[in-house]
Structure formats: C-alpha cells, structure tokens
C-alpha cells in the first residue's frame, strides 16, 4: 500500500513507529511542521509526543507551522504542555486558551514573512521539520499533501526531517504543487509569476534521503472544520459586495473579468464565492491562500480559469468530492508555498481584489482582525496583511453587530489595529458598503456610520463623533482620548455596548 | 539663458507669465504637482494662483503632490483658501493648521500607493499637472529637477501640463533621473531592479509637446528646511543603532557590507548616517526616499557605492555643495519615481534595513508616526510603511521622552497606529535597543520598558502592564480597556504624562 509511495529505496529502512519518531524531538527543540488552515499537518508523531509527555517525559518545544493545524497537533500538544512558543497562526481552541492564559508565547505574524524570517535566522536554529507527504521521489524529495505552507523552508533549514507518509491522501495530488524558495537578499531575483496560473518551481520539496531520519506511515484523515451553512446575514453581506464589484466594472474601474480574487477563510468567504457563482462574472481567477468548498463549486461551474492557493481545506463532504474528481481538479489547482501565495510582490503585480473579514472596524477605517476586546487573541492576522496592503482593492467584511446585538462591530476606536486607515479601501456589512477611497478620516466616519453601522448604534457613534469633533476643534482625526474605548469598557462592565437608556 | 533648455522649438511659443499659467487652473480642478520633501516643486504658478485667489478669484482645487512641498505651494495656497483636499503627504505649518482645523480634507497615504491609485482612477480625473523642469527635450519630454515623486504618472494622466522651467536648477542634473512607470494589472511585469543601482527607465518624463500648454520661466530656489545640528540625544540614539547593527554582523545575521539602507528624513536620520560615517562599515548602499546632506557626506567619503532616492533635499549649504560638485554626485545618485524608490517589491527583494522615526511606540511594539495625542496630524506616514513592512530589518527610532520629559514616547497603548506589532522588529531610543523578533507581546513589553523607556516612566509603565496582566488573567495582549490611554488623558488634562505624586 505505501511502498510504491516511497520511491527512494534506501528510505524504506527508515520507517519507524510514531513513538520512535517522536523520541527524535528533544526537550528545548524548535520544530517546524507542515499544515495550513487545518490541512496537510502531521498527526501521528504529535499525538505520540503528547502521549510521551503525559506519561512523564520532559519535552517542551517551540512550534512553527504554516498556519492553523488540527487538534492532533495544536490541541494535543498544548494540552500536554509541550508547546512553549507558537508561530505564526492558530485557530485551535486549546491552543487559544493556552495563549490567553499565558502558558504559550504566541507570535502572530504575516504569513508571507515566516519562511524568510526562519531563513534569516530570526527564530534561531530549526532542529526538526515534520512534514506530511503523499510520496517520496526516487531522489528522496518530498511530495506534500493538501497544504504547502512553510514546509519547503522548514525542510531546507531543519537539521533533520521526519516524514509522515499519509496513505489517506490521494497520490494523484503529485503535480499540483509548485515549490519555489526565493534566494535571500542580496541575491534575490524577481518572483517570476506574471500570470496567476504560472508555474515557477518543482512539483516536490527538495530534501534528499540523507536528511530524512524517520518515516511514519499513517492514514489519519485531516480534521477539517465543518462549514456553517450560508445564513441570511452572510448572503446579505455577499450581495452588497457583489453589487459593489459590478458597479466598479460599470464605472470602468475594474475590467469585466475583474482581477484575481483573494478571499479569507470561513462562512462569509464561502458566501462571497457562492454569490459570485450566481452572478454574471465569468472566467475569474482565484489567487488566494485557502481553497474551500465554494472554490471547488466555482471550478465545477467553470467560473475559475485559475485557482491558486497554499492549501485545500474543504469540508468533510468537500474532501470526498475533491478525492473523487482529483484528476479534474488537479488541472485547475496550483498549490504554492505561503511565501509565494501571499507574496506582496505578486499580489501587487497581478492586482488582487482582497476580501477579508474583520472582528471590528472603527469609524476612521482602522481594522482589528485578531483581538477580542483588545486583549484576547482570537486566531491571528494570517495572510490578510500580505494581501490588503498590496491589493488593487482592499475590502473588509463584517456583520454590523455580534453577540445578538450586544457588540457593535463598528466602534469609535478599534481595540487593536491590524490594518491601518492607510490600507483599507472598502468596508462591507449587511447594512451596506462604505467606499473610503479619496476620503479624509472625517469623511470616512460619515460614510461608515451611515452605510455600515447597525441602526441601533448609529446615534451612539454619531454622538461620539460629534463630541470628538467639538472637543478637538475639528482636528484631522477627532477622538476623545481616554474615552475612545467607551463602547468596549461598557461591554466589559455590563455585557453590552448599548447605553443603559438605549 | 533658458532657451537652450527648451530644445523643442515649437514649445518656445508657449512661454507665458506665471499669472497666465495660473489662469489655466479652474475652480474645482484636481491638480498634481512635482515636489518631494521640499524640493523640485513648482513655485511661480502656485504663488500667482494664490495672489489671484486673494484678489477675489474663486478657485478651489484638490492638490496632489509627491510628498511635502514648500511654502510657495502648500503655505500660500492653503492660506489663500485654494486647497480643499490634499494628497498624500505634507509638512507645511499653514497646511497642517488647515488640516487640523478641518479646512482641508487630507488623505495620508503610503507614498508608493499614490501614483497607481491615480492611474486606477480612485482619485477621479486629473485635470492639470504642474512640473518643475531642468529642461525640455527635442521631443517635448520633461527633465525633472531635484525630485521626481509622482510626476511621471501625473504627466501621463493629466489633461494638460504646465512646466515651470527653473533656471536655478543645474542642467547637469540631466541623466540622474531614471523614469519607469509600471503597467497596471493585469499587464504589470516584474520591476526589473535586481541591484539597487540598476537603471531601468528613461532620463526624462515622457510627455510630448502637445500636452504642454504653458511654460513659465523661473529661478526661485527650493525653500529647503534648515537642518538642526546633531545634538547629543540624536548621537546617543545613532550610537545605539550602530552598535546593534555591528552586533548583527558579528552574529552572522547581516553581511559585513550590511544590506541597502533606507532612512527617514530629519536630524535623527542625519545623525544615523553621520554615525555610520565614523563606523567601520564600507561600501554601503543607500536605497531610500530622500538624499540629505549626510548622504552627500557618505558619497564624499566613498562610503556609498550606490545612492538611490526620489529627491535630493540638502540644506542651503548642502545645495551649494551639490551644485558645485554636480558632475561627481551625478555619477553616484539615481533619482526614481516614488512608486519605484518606495516599491514594496523592490524593498523586499533587495532586503532594505529600514530606519524610521516614531512619534510614540507602545509597550507591545505598535508605532504611531503621524498623530499628536491621537487627533492632530503632524506630517503623514510618508514612505515608512512601504519600507517597514517589506524590510529585512524594520527599525524605529525615537527619543524616550518629548517636551522636556512631559511626554513619554513609550506608552501603554499608542493613540494612533501606523505600524502594527506585526511590522516592527527593533526599537531604538537613547536608553537602548529593544529586539522584538521572536517575542510575544508580553515578552516585548518587558524588553521595551527595560531597554527603551525613560527611567522616569518605567515604574508607571510596569504598573500599567502588571495591572493589565492581572485584570486579563495574563491574556495575549494585556490591556485595561477604557484606561489604556491614561497617559494621554493626563497629558491633555495636566500638561504632563507624569502622575501628580511623581
């Protein structure tokens, strides 16, 4: 079953149990793994390591991944107290708790930055790479599975490599990957992607047999996250966004085929693509991070001419569909390292339309993508900064309220800034669209409050804005310093951002 | 005197007075001018326009420039009430006042973004471009003067062009400029700069005689800003920075020749280059925006192998030196459009070491570069975001206090965010250096408070941090929402950030 996947004979001797492989990971090591937005991450070795730790083995590590990984890795290891430092993104419940209780030091990083910062030596020496693979080539190179993430750099930089050969991953994936590692300055060359569908690298991660110290055979399936069905709220946001894009085409500010779309992860992103499926747009291009069910739908409907990302993360049902029609999808899908899928150079050159979700947005257009009430880490900035700053059009979507209306997602001042006023062009809520281009902060405030805020909060927001304008004599960005987080303070103290009288 | 500078004979007939040229600018127009960090901006036509407005002519315009321009343009026109909207950067006292009194709507923009946003149509139609020129070629193309900024795109996009031929600008500048306008998506190609000294374009701005509707002859000298002498505080910051860079070389994280340096504008930036002059570093490369006196010193001392920017802004004395040795300097200096000097693609490829100043920095590493007490615009973000996000090493410098100690430049939470925690690697004050790489927010807080804050404020900062850790049960980014701007509130109310008991 697995022997035809290990085409480098000398490596057949390195097949070991997950327990034996886990023993290669020593206390104090820095470990980089495959995995991006729960897909293509190692599972057997982390679970074995967690078991060893729970049985009393002293082992604490720094964990670097592509992006979020499943419960077998982030969940098990954080609960077993194995991870002390985590880079660059996560979405796991147990890991999030560990981060917000101060048990794990978390570095929330632009996803295009991690690989080069590892190569630059800014994270210290990388001791081990653990990579999930579909196959190993005749020369000992690694064919990854449903995600690439930072794996190529981890393999290049790590002292040793452990491969998890996952027989549940279809071998037909070979050829979908396009692996390219840029040289470091001062020797770096232009990244030669001119068109979003260009292939510029090799179909495998260069490694060679010497570096691979252990191979573990497994068939554990990616623990993909179930997708919420598209609700009316998401549909309303998606409809507003698509109306806006159609308007831009009409005004001649976007070509009829638009420009390459980048879209975040989750049900709102799925709703946007679902909306596009029913729109008049044809021959679209997707240049993004994560390929979800809705992207497969777009391929099925022949709406996507190119579909480029760094990971495929369908639902459980989507995964079955993907495997069933793998020969069809593999012609349309290109998987790249996250350093390339998210590359600012490429994003600006091809002119992506970036569509990302926000936790909260303030009246001047600053966006918080990461922190709940300014303090608790939700997931991380992910690739939103890579795309947003370099986009042709930078769009953020959020519902106008959360927690059944107790939270306004439009606030006087965000409690944490991930995207500054300089980087945000368009805001979309179920209420409408705010176009911030060519507008000063005060003009943006009027636009955002009128078009995007929930009616329940408009008067409160206008009241803050007017008081701030008055107190600062109409300064460039009117704020009441010391009172700019009064919405958040009220929520923390009373459980709602609404005023008692409201 | 000027006739040999207008080499396209048909254009000799278009020479008019500044008053006549100013009449081409109609009420409601959008005007783009040359000029970057008071150099190479038009002077005669704006002054004539201001005079006309003061005499009762109704004329209000949107003004787009490269970056900051002198008093003849921003000062005169804002005081005459001519400017209603201003893009993308300014430093003029009268303009700043107009912005902070709500008389001018100001869009504070990443300087690499302006040209493409004009081409994308996001600012609306550009009616007029006013460009200061050294010469006009045989084919009616424009040789700019001491800055390029956004001029190439303004000339390309404007309906008509007015040239201010400035005979005080040395004709020997011809050949220093390298003009390249990228195609727009989906047709954009890689920007072909591999080495910082590469020339990729033409020595003039493509225009042609038809578009030039008026030429005004002038000899007004750029109103460059006087440079403060390098004081002990700036020297201490520069020394800390250079120690750090030397350490990075020793640790093998930087090559001996370092990587291309980008450095902001002003006396601190001058102090840094002056410090490098006396350091052991040789054969350095400068890939930045503005070339000040200290950069000329580095060229004189043969320390700069390449010196690339978008403007030359020496002091009055430096300007004399520049003109005296123009043949020498013109071999070392390359002037580029700001879209190229500040280009994220190029900055990341060549791996700039970015060195920019901050107004305030918070304990978690967020930087405010633009707003005084969160509300009043100082200058603008300029190119700092273009470089910082894409730098090999992103460094911010500030004195630890301002206003004779009444303001701590290290605060619990900045009052405005221009550079997020994701984009800042190193902080330097006269107190020391904080290295934020590979650190979580709480680890950064300890590093910044201990190494960079002024001793007078350390206890207060630690007190806030400890209270926030306690109140949030050690959350990822501990903050006391509603009290995170207590330093600013106290300053506004009492004139100092210090507690009454301190």
PDB file of C-alpha atoms in Angstrom, chain B residues 118-368:
ATOM      1  CA  UNK B 118      -4.297  57.943  -9.653  1.00  0.00           C
ATOM      2  CA  UNK B 119      -3.901  55.619 -12.632  1.00  0.00           C
ATOM      3  CA  UNK B 120      -6.586  53.283 -11.239  1.00  0.00           C
ATOM      4  CA  UNK B 121      -8.989  56.251 -11.219  1.00  0.00           C
ATOM      5  CA  UNK B 122      -9.518  56.207  -7.446  1.00  0.00           C
ATOM      6  CA  UNK B 123      -8.936  59.958  -7.133  1.00  0.00           C
ATOM      7  CA  UNK B 124     -11.030  60.917 -10.167  1.00  0.00           C
ATOM      8  CA  UNK B 125      -9.797  62.734 -13.250  1.00  0.00           C
ATOM      9  CA  UNK B 126      -6.512  64.650 -13.017  1.00  0.00           C
ATOM     10  CA  UNK B 127      -7.006  67.967 -14.766  1.00  0.00           C
ATOM     11  CA  UNK B 128      -3.607  69.626 -14.601  1.00  0.00           C
ATOM     12  CA  UNK B 129      -0.026  68.628 -13.842  1.00  0.00           C
ATOM     13  CA  UNK B 130       2.486  71.335 -12.854  1.00  0.00           C
ATOM     14  CA  UNK B 131       6.032  70.074 -13.104  1.00  0.00           C
ATOM     15  CA  UNK B 132       9.285  71.818 -12.286  1.00  0.00           C
ATOM     16  CA  UNK B 133      11.829  71.084 -15.014  1.00  0.00           C
ATOM     17  CA  UNK B 134      15.537  71.443 -15.692  1.00  0.00           C
ATOM     18  CA  UNK B 135      14.990  71.157 -19.434  1.00  0.00           C
ATOM     19  CA  UNK B 136      12.598  70.018 -22.142  1.00  0.00           C
ATOM     20  CA  UNK B 137      13.999  67.600 -24.707  1.00  0.00           C
ATOM     21  CA  UNK B 138      13.811  67.803 -28.505  1.00  0.00           C
ATOM     22  CA  UNK B 139      10.663  65.674 -28.420  1.00  0.00           C
ATOM     23  CA  UNK B 140       8.928  67.632 -25.702  1.00  0.00           C
ATOM     24  CA  UNK B 141       9.783  65.302 -22.849  1.00  0.00           C
ATOM     25  CA  UNK B 142      10.427  66.747 -19.402  1.00  0.00           C
ATOM     26  CA  UNK B 143      13.716  66.546 -17.484  1.00  0.00           C
ATOM     27  CA  UNK B 144      12.742  66.987 -13.824  1.00  0.00           C
ATOM     28  CA  UNK B 145      14.828  68.751 -11.175  1.00  0.00           C
ATOM     29  CA  UNK B 146      15.733  67.742  -7.622  1.00  0.00           C
ATOM     30  CA  UNK B 147      12.776  65.421  -7.108  1.00  0.00           C
ATOM     31  CA  UNK B 148      10.656  63.040  -9.152  1.00  0.00           C
ATOM     32  CA  UNK B 149       7.887  61.927  -6.789  1.00  0.00           C
ATOM     33  CA  UNK B 150       4.641  61.188  -8.641  1.00  0.00           C
ATOM     34  CA  UNK B 151       5.440  63.466 -11.603  1.00  0.00           C
ATOM     35  CA  UNK B 152       5.687  60.754 -14.310  1.00  0.00           C
ATOM     36  CA  UNK B 153       2.161  59.483 -13.571  1.00  0.00           C
ATOM     37  CA  UNK B 154       0.758  62.999 -13.136  1.00  0.00           C
ATOM     38  CA  UNK B 155       2.106  63.952 -16.584  1.00  0.00           C
ATOM     39  CA  UNK B 156       0.747  60.751 -18.115  1.00  0.00           C
ATOM     40  CA  UNK B 157      -2.712  61.097 -16.555  1.00  0.00           C
ATOM     41  CA  UNK B 158      -3.329  64.867 -16.577  1.00  0.00           C
ATOM     42  CA  UNK B 159      -5.353  66.534 -19.325  1.00  0.00           C
ATOM     43  CA  UNK B 160      -2.799  69.343 -19.614  1.00  0.00           C
ATOM     44  CA  UNK B 161       0.699  70.034 -18.331  1.00  0.00           C
ATOM     45  CA  UNK B 162       2.235  73.296 -17.111  1.00  0.00           C
ATOM     46  CA  UNK B 163       6.031  73.328 -16.921  1.00  0.00           C
ATOM     47  CA  UNK B 164       7.977  75.578 -14.579  1.00  0.00           C
ATOM     48  CA  UNK B 165      11.403  75.753 -16.122  1.00  0.00           C
ATOM     49  CA  UNK B 166      13.672  76.609 -13.209  1.00  0.00           C
ATOM     50  CA  UNK B 167      16.998  78.069 -14.334  1.00  0.00           C
ATOM     51  CA  UNK B 168      18.408  77.877 -10.794  1.00  0.00           C
ATOM     52  CA  UNK B 169      18.440  74.100 -11.116  1.00  0.00           C
ATOM     53  CA  UNK B 170      21.687  72.825 -12.683  1.00  0.00           C
ATOM     54  CA  UNK B 171      21.238  71.475 -16.230  1.00  0.00           C
ATOM     55  CA  UNK B 172      23.871  68.880 -15.359  1.00  0.00           C
ATOM     56  CA  UNK B 173      21.150  67.003 -13.454  1.00  0.00           C
ATOM     57  CA  UNK B 174      20.031  65.593 -16.796  1.00  0.00           C
ATOM     58  CA  UNK B 175      20.899  61.898 -16.713  1.00  0.00           C
ATOM     59  CA  UNK B 176      20.487  61.451 -12.948  1.00  0.00           C
ATOM     60  CA  UNK B 177      16.817  60.521 -13.289  1.00  0.00           C
ATOM     61  CA  UNK B 178      15.546  57.059 -14.101  1.00  0.00           C
ATOM     62  CA  UNK B 179      11.865  57.188 -15.052  1.00  0.00           C
ATOM     63  CA  UNK B 180       9.829  53.997 -15.120  1.00  0.00           C
ATOM     64  CA  UNK B 181       6.031  53.675 -14.870  1.00  0.00           C
ATOM     65  CA  UNK B 182       4.796  50.123 -14.243  1.00  0.00           C
ATOM     66  CA  UNK B 183       1.938  48.821 -16.354  1.00  0.00           C
ATOM     67  CA  UNK B 184      -1.270  48.356 -14.416  1.00  0.00           C
ATOM     68  CA  UNK B 185      -2.742  44.936 -13.579  1.00  0.00           C
ATOM     69  CA  UNK B 186      -3.357  42.562 -15.264  1.00  0.00           C
ATOM     70  CA  UNK B 187      -0.448  43.583 -17.524  1.00  0.00           C
ATOM     71  CA  UNK B 188       2.174  44.501 -14.936  1.00  0.00           C
ATOM     72  CA  UNK B 189       5.628  42.941 -15.266  1.00  0.00           C
ATOM     73  CA  UNK B 190       8.248  42.474 -12.542  1.00  0.00           C
ATOM     74  CA  UNK B 191      10.019  45.738 -11.728  1.00  0.00           C
ATOM     75  CA  UNK B 192      13.423  44.835 -13.117  1.00  0.00           C
ATOM     76  CA  UNK B 193      15.594  46.235 -10.320  1.00  0.00           C
ATOM     77  CA  UNK B 194      17.800  43.416  -9.055  1.00  0.00           C
ATOM     78  CA  UNK B 195      20.628  45.544  -7.707  1.00  0.00           C
ATOM     79  CA  UNK B 196      19.936  48.892  -6.032  1.00  0.00           C
ATOM     80  CA  UNK B 197      21.967  50.726  -8.677  1.00  0.00           C
ATOM     81  CA  UNK B 198      20.124  49.292 -11.695  1.00  0.00           C
ATOM     82  CA  UNK B 199      18.766  51.815 -14.178  1.00  0.00           C
ATOM     83  CA  UNK B 200      15.543  50.598 -15.748  1.00  0.00           C
ATOM     84  CA  UNK B 201      13.948  53.593 -17.472  1.00  0.00           C
ATOM     85  CA  UNK B 202      14.472  56.808 -19.374  1.00  0.00           C
ATOM     86  CA  UNK B 203      16.251  60.002 -18.218  1.00  0.00           C
ATOM     87  CA  UNK B 204      13.118  62.110 -18.839  1.00  0.00           C
ATOM     88  CA  UNK B 205       9.370  62.061 -18.166  1.00  0.00           C
ATOM     89  CA  UNK B 206       7.557  61.130 -21.373  1.00  0.00           C
ATOM     90  CA  UNK B 207       5.180  63.912 -22.333  1.00  0.00           C
ATOM     91  CA  UNK B 208       5.406  65.243 -25.900  1.00  0.00           C
ATOM     92  CA  UNK B 209       4.819  68.845 -26.952  1.00  0.00           C
ATOM     93  CA  UNK B 210       1.034  68.667 -27.431  1.00  0.00           C
ATOM     94  CA  UNK B 211       0.172  68.236 -23.772  1.00  0.00           C
ATOM     95  CA  UNK B 212       2.326  71.128 -22.569  1.00  0.00           C
ATOM     96  CA  UNK B 213       0.014  74.129 -22.598  1.00  0.00           C
ATOM     97  CA  UNK B 214       2.218  76.622 -20.792  1.00  0.00           C
ATOM     98  CA  UNK B 215       5.839  77.082 -19.803  1.00  0.00           C
ATOM     99  CA  UNK B 216       6.794  79.514 -17.058  1.00  0.00           C
ATOM    100  CA  UNK B 217      10.413  80.548 -16.627  1.00  0.00           C
ATOM    101  CA  UNK B 218      11.545  80.963 -13.036  1.00  0.00           C
ATOM    102  CA  UNK B 219      14.701  80.947 -10.925  1.00  0.00           C
ATOM    103  CA  UNK B 220      13.237  80.656  -7.428  1.00  0.00           C
ATOM    104  CA  UNK B 221      15.393  78.377  -5.305  1.00  0.00           C
ATOM    105  CA  UNK B 222      13.831  75.432  -3.386  1.00  0.00           C
ATOM    106  CA  UNK B 223      12.934  76.573   0.120  1.00  0.00           C
ATOM    107  CA  UNK B 224      14.786  73.688   1.759  1.00  0.00           C
ATOM    108  CA  UNK B 225      14.406  73.271   5.501  1.00  0.00           C
ATOM    109  CA  UNK B 226      17.363  74.135   7.682  1.00  0.00           C
ATOM    110  CA  UNK B 227      18.801  71.111   9.455  1.00  0.00           C
ATOM    111  CA  UNK B 228      19.226  71.208  13.200  1.00  0.00           C
ATOM    112  CA  UNK B 229      22.805  70.406  14.223  1.00  0.00           C
ATOM    113  CA  UNK B 230      23.211  66.856  15.509  1.00  0.00           C
ATOM    114  CA  UNK B 231      22.630  67.025  19.260  1.00  0.00           C
ATOM    115  CA  UNK B 232      23.776  64.618  21.979  1.00  0.00           C
ATOM    116  CA  UNK B 233      20.400  62.912  22.104  1.00  0.00           C
ATOM    117  CA  UNK B 234      20.465  62.079  18.373  1.00  0.00           C
ATOM    118  CA  UNK B 235      24.084  60.985  18.722  1.00  0.00           C
ATOM    119  CA  UNK B 236      23.157  58.597  21.533  1.00  0.00           C
ATOM    120  CA  UNK B 237      20.308  57.072  19.504  1.00  0.00           C
ATOM    121  CA  UNK B 238      22.554  56.706  16.459  1.00  0.00           C
ATOM    122  CA  UNK B 239      25.303  55.096  18.549  1.00  0.00           C
ATOM    123  CA  UNK B 240      22.833  52.551  19.979  1.00  0.00           C
ATOM    124  CA  UNK B 241      21.601  51.729  16.498  1.00  0.00           C
ATOM    125  CA  UNK B 242      25.079  51.291  15.053  1.00  0.00           C
ATOM    126  CA  UNK B 243      26.132  49.078  17.975  1.00  0.00           C
ATOM    127  CA  UNK B 244      23.134  46.911  17.239  1.00  0.00           C
ATOM    128  CA  UNK B 245      23.953  46.662  13.521  1.00  0.00           C
ATOM    129  CA  UNK B 246      27.563  45.733  14.297  1.00  0.00           C
ATOM    130  CA  UNK B 247      26.301  43.054  16.673  1.00  0.00           C
ATOM    131  CA  UNK B 248      24.029  41.624  13.963  1.00  0.00           C
ATOM    132  CA  UNK B 249      27.011  41.389  11.609  1.00  0.00           C
ATOM    133  CA  UNK B 250      29.017  39.614  14.324  1.00  0.00           C
ATOM    134  CA  UNK B 251      26.172  37.145  14.857  1.00  0.00           C
ATOM    135  CA  UNK B 252      26.108  36.412  11.137  1.00  0.00           C
ATOM    136  CA  UNK B 253      22.578  37.724  10.675  1.00  0.00           C
ATOM    137  CA  UNK B 254      23.772  40.577   8.433  1.00  0.00           C
ATOM    138  CA  UNK B 255      26.527  40.534   5.804  1.00  0.00           C
ATOM    139  CA  UNK B 256      29.661  42.630   6.503  1.00  0.00           C
ATOM    140  CA  UNK B 257      28.536  45.237   3.957  1.00  0.00           C
ATOM    141  CA  UNK B 258      25.098  45.117   5.563  1.00  0.00           C
ATOM    142  CA  UNK B 259      22.118  45.423   3.210  1.00  0.00           C
ATOM    143  CA  UNK B 260      20.716  48.527   1.481  1.00  0.00           C
ATOM    144  CA  UNK B 261      19.856  51.226   3.998  1.00  0.00           C
ATOM    145  CA  UNK B 262      16.626  53.197   3.971  1.00  0.00           C
ATOM    146  CA  UNK B 263      16.466  56.107   6.313  1.00  0.00           C
ATOM    147  CA  UNK B 264      13.769  58.668   7.056  1.00  0.00           C
ATOM    148  CA  UNK B 265      14.143  62.423   6.927  1.00  0.00           C
ATOM    149  CA  UNK B 266      15.351  64.842   9.578  1.00  0.00           C
ATOM    150  CA  UNK B 267      18.065  65.312  12.134  1.00  0.00           C
ATOM    151  CA  UNK B 268      17.883  61.813  13.640  1.00  0.00           C
ATOM    152  CA  UNK B 269      18.292  60.280  10.184  1.00  0.00           C
ATOM    153  CA  UNK B 270      21.198  62.632   9.562  1.00  0.00           C
ATOM    154  CA  UNK B 271      22.754  61.568  12.875  1.00  0.00           C
ATOM    155  CA  UNK B 272      22.479  57.894  11.908  1.00  0.00           C
ATOM    156  CA  UNK B 273      24.327  58.421   8.627  1.00  0.00           C
ATOM    157  CA  UNK B 274      26.857  60.658  10.393  1.00  0.00           C
ATOM    158  CA  UNK B 275      27.434  57.824  12.852  1.00  0.00           C
ATOM    159  CA  UNK B 276      27.920  55.354  10.015  1.00  0.00           C
ATOM    160  CA  UNK B 277      30.494  57.706   8.509  1.00  0.00           C
ATOM    161  CA  UNK B 278      32.695  57.128  11.551  1.00  0.00           C
ATOM    162  CA  UNK B 279      31.941  53.403  11.843  1.00  0.00           C
ATOM    163  CA  UNK B 280      33.918  50.618  10.221  1.00  0.00           C
ATOM    164  CA  UNK B 281      31.227  49.923   7.602  1.00  0.00           C
ATOM    165  CA  UNK B 282      32.376  50.301   3.988  1.00  0.00           C
ATOM    166  CA  UNK B 283      30.877  50.005   0.538  1.00  0.00           C
ATOM    167  CA  UNK B 284      27.323  50.644   1.729  1.00  0.00           C
ATOM    168  CA  UNK B 285      24.250  51.023  -0.427  1.00  0.00           C
ATOM    169  CA  UNK B 286      21.504  53.605   0.131  1.00  0.00           C
ATOM    170  CA  UNK B 287      18.055  52.766  -1.249  1.00  0.00           C
ATOM    171  CA  UNK B 288      15.791  55.373   0.246  1.00  0.00           C
ATOM    172  CA  UNK B 289      13.483  58.288  -0.438  1.00  0.00           C
ATOM    173  CA  UNK B 290      15.365  61.446   0.366  1.00  0.00           C
ATOM    174  CA  UNK B 291      19.017  62.308  -0.090  1.00  0.00           C
ATOM    175  CA  UNK B 292      20.083  64.758   2.601  1.00  0.00           C
ATOM    176  CA  UNK B 293      23.467  66.361   3.482  1.00  0.00           C
ATOM    177  CA  UNK B 294      24.625  63.299   5.389  1.00  0.00           C
ATOM    178  CA  UNK B 295      24.182  61.159   2.269  1.00  0.00           C
ATOM    179  CA  UNK B 296      26.368  63.616   0.345  1.00  0.00           C
ATOM    180  CA  UNK B 297      28.942  63.272   3.147  1.00  0.00           C
ATOM    181  CA  UNK B 298      28.824  59.488   2.701  1.00  0.00           C
ATOM    182  CA  UNK B 299      29.374  59.868  -1.048  1.00  0.00           C
ATOM    183  CA  UNK B 300      32.248  62.301  -0.410  1.00  0.00           C
ATOM    184  CA  UNK B 301      33.851  59.742   1.931  1.00  0.00           C
ATOM    185  CA  UNK B 302      33.377  56.992  -0.644  1.00  0.00           C
ATOM    186  CA  UNK B 303      31.186  55.034   1.780  1.00  0.00           C
ATOM    187  CA  UNK B 304      28.156  54.798  -0.528  1.00  0.00           C
ATOM    188  CA  UNK B 305      28.606  52.592  -3.584  1.00  0.00           C
ATOM    189  CA  UNK B 306      25.060  53.466  -4.694  1.00  0.00           C
ATOM    190  CA  UNK B 307      22.750  56.265  -3.588  1.00  0.00           C
ATOM    191  CA  UNK B 308      19.170  55.911  -4.831  1.00  0.00           C
ATOM    192  CA  UNK B 309      16.184  58.070  -3.857  1.00  0.00           C
ATOM    193  CA  UNK B 310      13.323  60.097  -5.238  1.00  0.00           C
ATOM    194  CA  UNK B 311      14.532  63.518  -4.088  1.00  0.00           C
ATOM    195  CA  UNK B 312      17.604  65.498  -3.115  1.00  0.00           C
ATOM    196  CA  UNK B 313      16.894  67.763  -0.174  1.00  0.00           C
ATOM    197  CA  UNK B 314      20.105  69.174   1.194  1.00  0.00           C
ATOM    198  CA  UNK B 315      20.341  72.198   3.473  1.00  0.00           C
ATOM    199  CA  UNK B 316      21.029  75.571   1.861  1.00  0.00           C
ATOM    200  CA  UNK B 317      24.762  74.922   2.293  1.00  0.00           C
ATOM    201  CA  UNK B 318      24.359  71.370   1.039  1.00  0.00           C
ATOM    202  CA  UNK B 319      22.557  72.647  -2.040  1.00  0.00           C
ATOM    203  CA  UNK B 320      25.555  74.847  -2.879  1.00  0.00           C
ATOM    204  CA  UNK B 321      27.873  71.870  -2.417  1.00  0.00           C
ATOM    205  CA  UNK B 322      25.624  69.672  -4.555  1.00  0.00           C
ATOM    206  CA  UNK B 323      25.658  72.195  -7.393  1.00  0.00           C
ATOM    207  CA  UNK B 324      29.411  72.755  -7.126  1.00  0.00           C
ATOM    208  CA  UNK B 325      30.223  69.057  -7.426  1.00  0.00           C
ATOM    209  CA  UNK B 326      27.275  68.055  -9.587  1.00  0.00           C
ATOM    210  CA  UNK B 327      29.379  66.070 -12.073  1.00  0.00           C
ATOM    211  CA  UNK B 328      30.767  63.997  -9.218  1.00  0.00           C
ATOM    212  CA  UNK B 329      27.426  63.412  -7.468  1.00  0.00           C
ATOM    213  CA  UNK B 330      25.536  62.681 -10.657  1.00  0.00           C
ATOM    214  CA  UNK B 331      27.623  59.540 -11.150  1.00  0.00           C
ATOM    215  CA  UNK B 332      26.556  58.139  -7.767  1.00  0.00           C
ATOM    216  CA  UNK B 333      22.980  59.335  -7.390  1.00  0.00           C
ATOM    217  CA  UNK B 334      19.924  57.816  -9.070  1.00  0.00           C
ATOM    218  CA  UNK B 335      16.571  59.543  -8.739  1.00  0.00           C
ATOM    219  CA  UNK B 336      13.464  57.395  -9.292  1.00  0.00           C
ATOM    220  CA  UNK B 337       9.689  57.901  -9.161  1.00  0.00           C
ATOM    221  CA  UNK B 338       8.450  57.366  -5.598  1.00  0.00           C
ATOM    222  CA  UNK B 339       6.470  54.385  -6.827  1.00  0.00           C
ATOM    223  CA  UNK B 340       9.857  52.748  -7.513  1.00  0.00           C
ATOM    224  CA  UNK B 341      12.057  54.206  -4.747  1.00  0.00           C
ATOM    225  CA  UNK B 342       9.458  53.032  -2.223  1.00  0.00           C
ATOM    226  CA  UNK B 343       8.299  49.922  -4.008  1.00  0.00           C
ATOM    227  CA  UNK B 344       7.451  47.001  -1.681  1.00  0.00           C
ATOM    228  CA  UNK B 345       8.519  44.508  -4.359  1.00  0.00           C
ATOM    229  CA  UNK B 346      11.980  46.063  -4.629  1.00  0.00           C
ATOM    230  CA  UNK B 347      12.356  46.747  -0.893  1.00  0.00           C
ATOM    231  CA  UNK B 348      11.687  43.124  -0.024  1.00  0.00           C
ATOM    232  CA  UNK B 349      13.821  41.764  -2.860  1.00  0.00           C
ATOM    233  CA  UNK B 350      16.946  43.758  -2.026  1.00  0.00           C
ATOM    234  CA  UNK B 351      16.249  43.427   1.723  1.00  0.00           C
ATOM    235  CA  UNK B 352      16.385  47.004   2.962  1.00  0.00           C
ATOM    236  CA  UNK B 353      17.288  47.844   6.527  1.00  0.00           C
ATOM    237  CA  UNK B 354      14.588  50.422   7.197  1.00  0.00           C
ATOM    238  CA  UNK B 355      15.235  53.126   9.783  1.00  0.00           C
ATOM    239  CA  UNK B 356      12.311  55.425  10.534  1.00  0.00           C
ATOM    240  CA  UNK B 357      11.361  57.754  13.345  1.00  0.00           C
ATOM    241  CA  UNK B 358       8.264  57.417  15.529  1.00  0.00           C
ATOM    242  CA  UNK B 359       6.136  59.874  17.480  1.00  0.00           C
ATOM    243  CA  UNK B 360       5.320  57.230  20.075  1.00  0.00           C
ATOM    244  CA  UNK B 361       5.602  53.475  20.479  1.00  0.00           C
ATOM    245  CA  UNK B 362       3.629  51.269  22.812  1.00  0.00           C
ATOM    246  CA  UNK B 363       4.813  48.514  25.102  1.00  0.00           C
ATOM    247  CA  UNK B 364       3.648  45.876  22.609  1.00  0.00           C
ATOM    248  CA  UNK B 365       5.510  47.395  19.649  1.00  0.00           C
ATOM    249  CA  UNK B 366       2.815  49.333  17.799  1.00  0.00           C
ATOM    250  CA  UNK B 367       4.062  52.604  16.318  1.00  0.00           C
ATOM    251  CA  UNK B 368       2.387  55.980  15.848  1.00  0.00           C
TER     252      UNK B 368
END
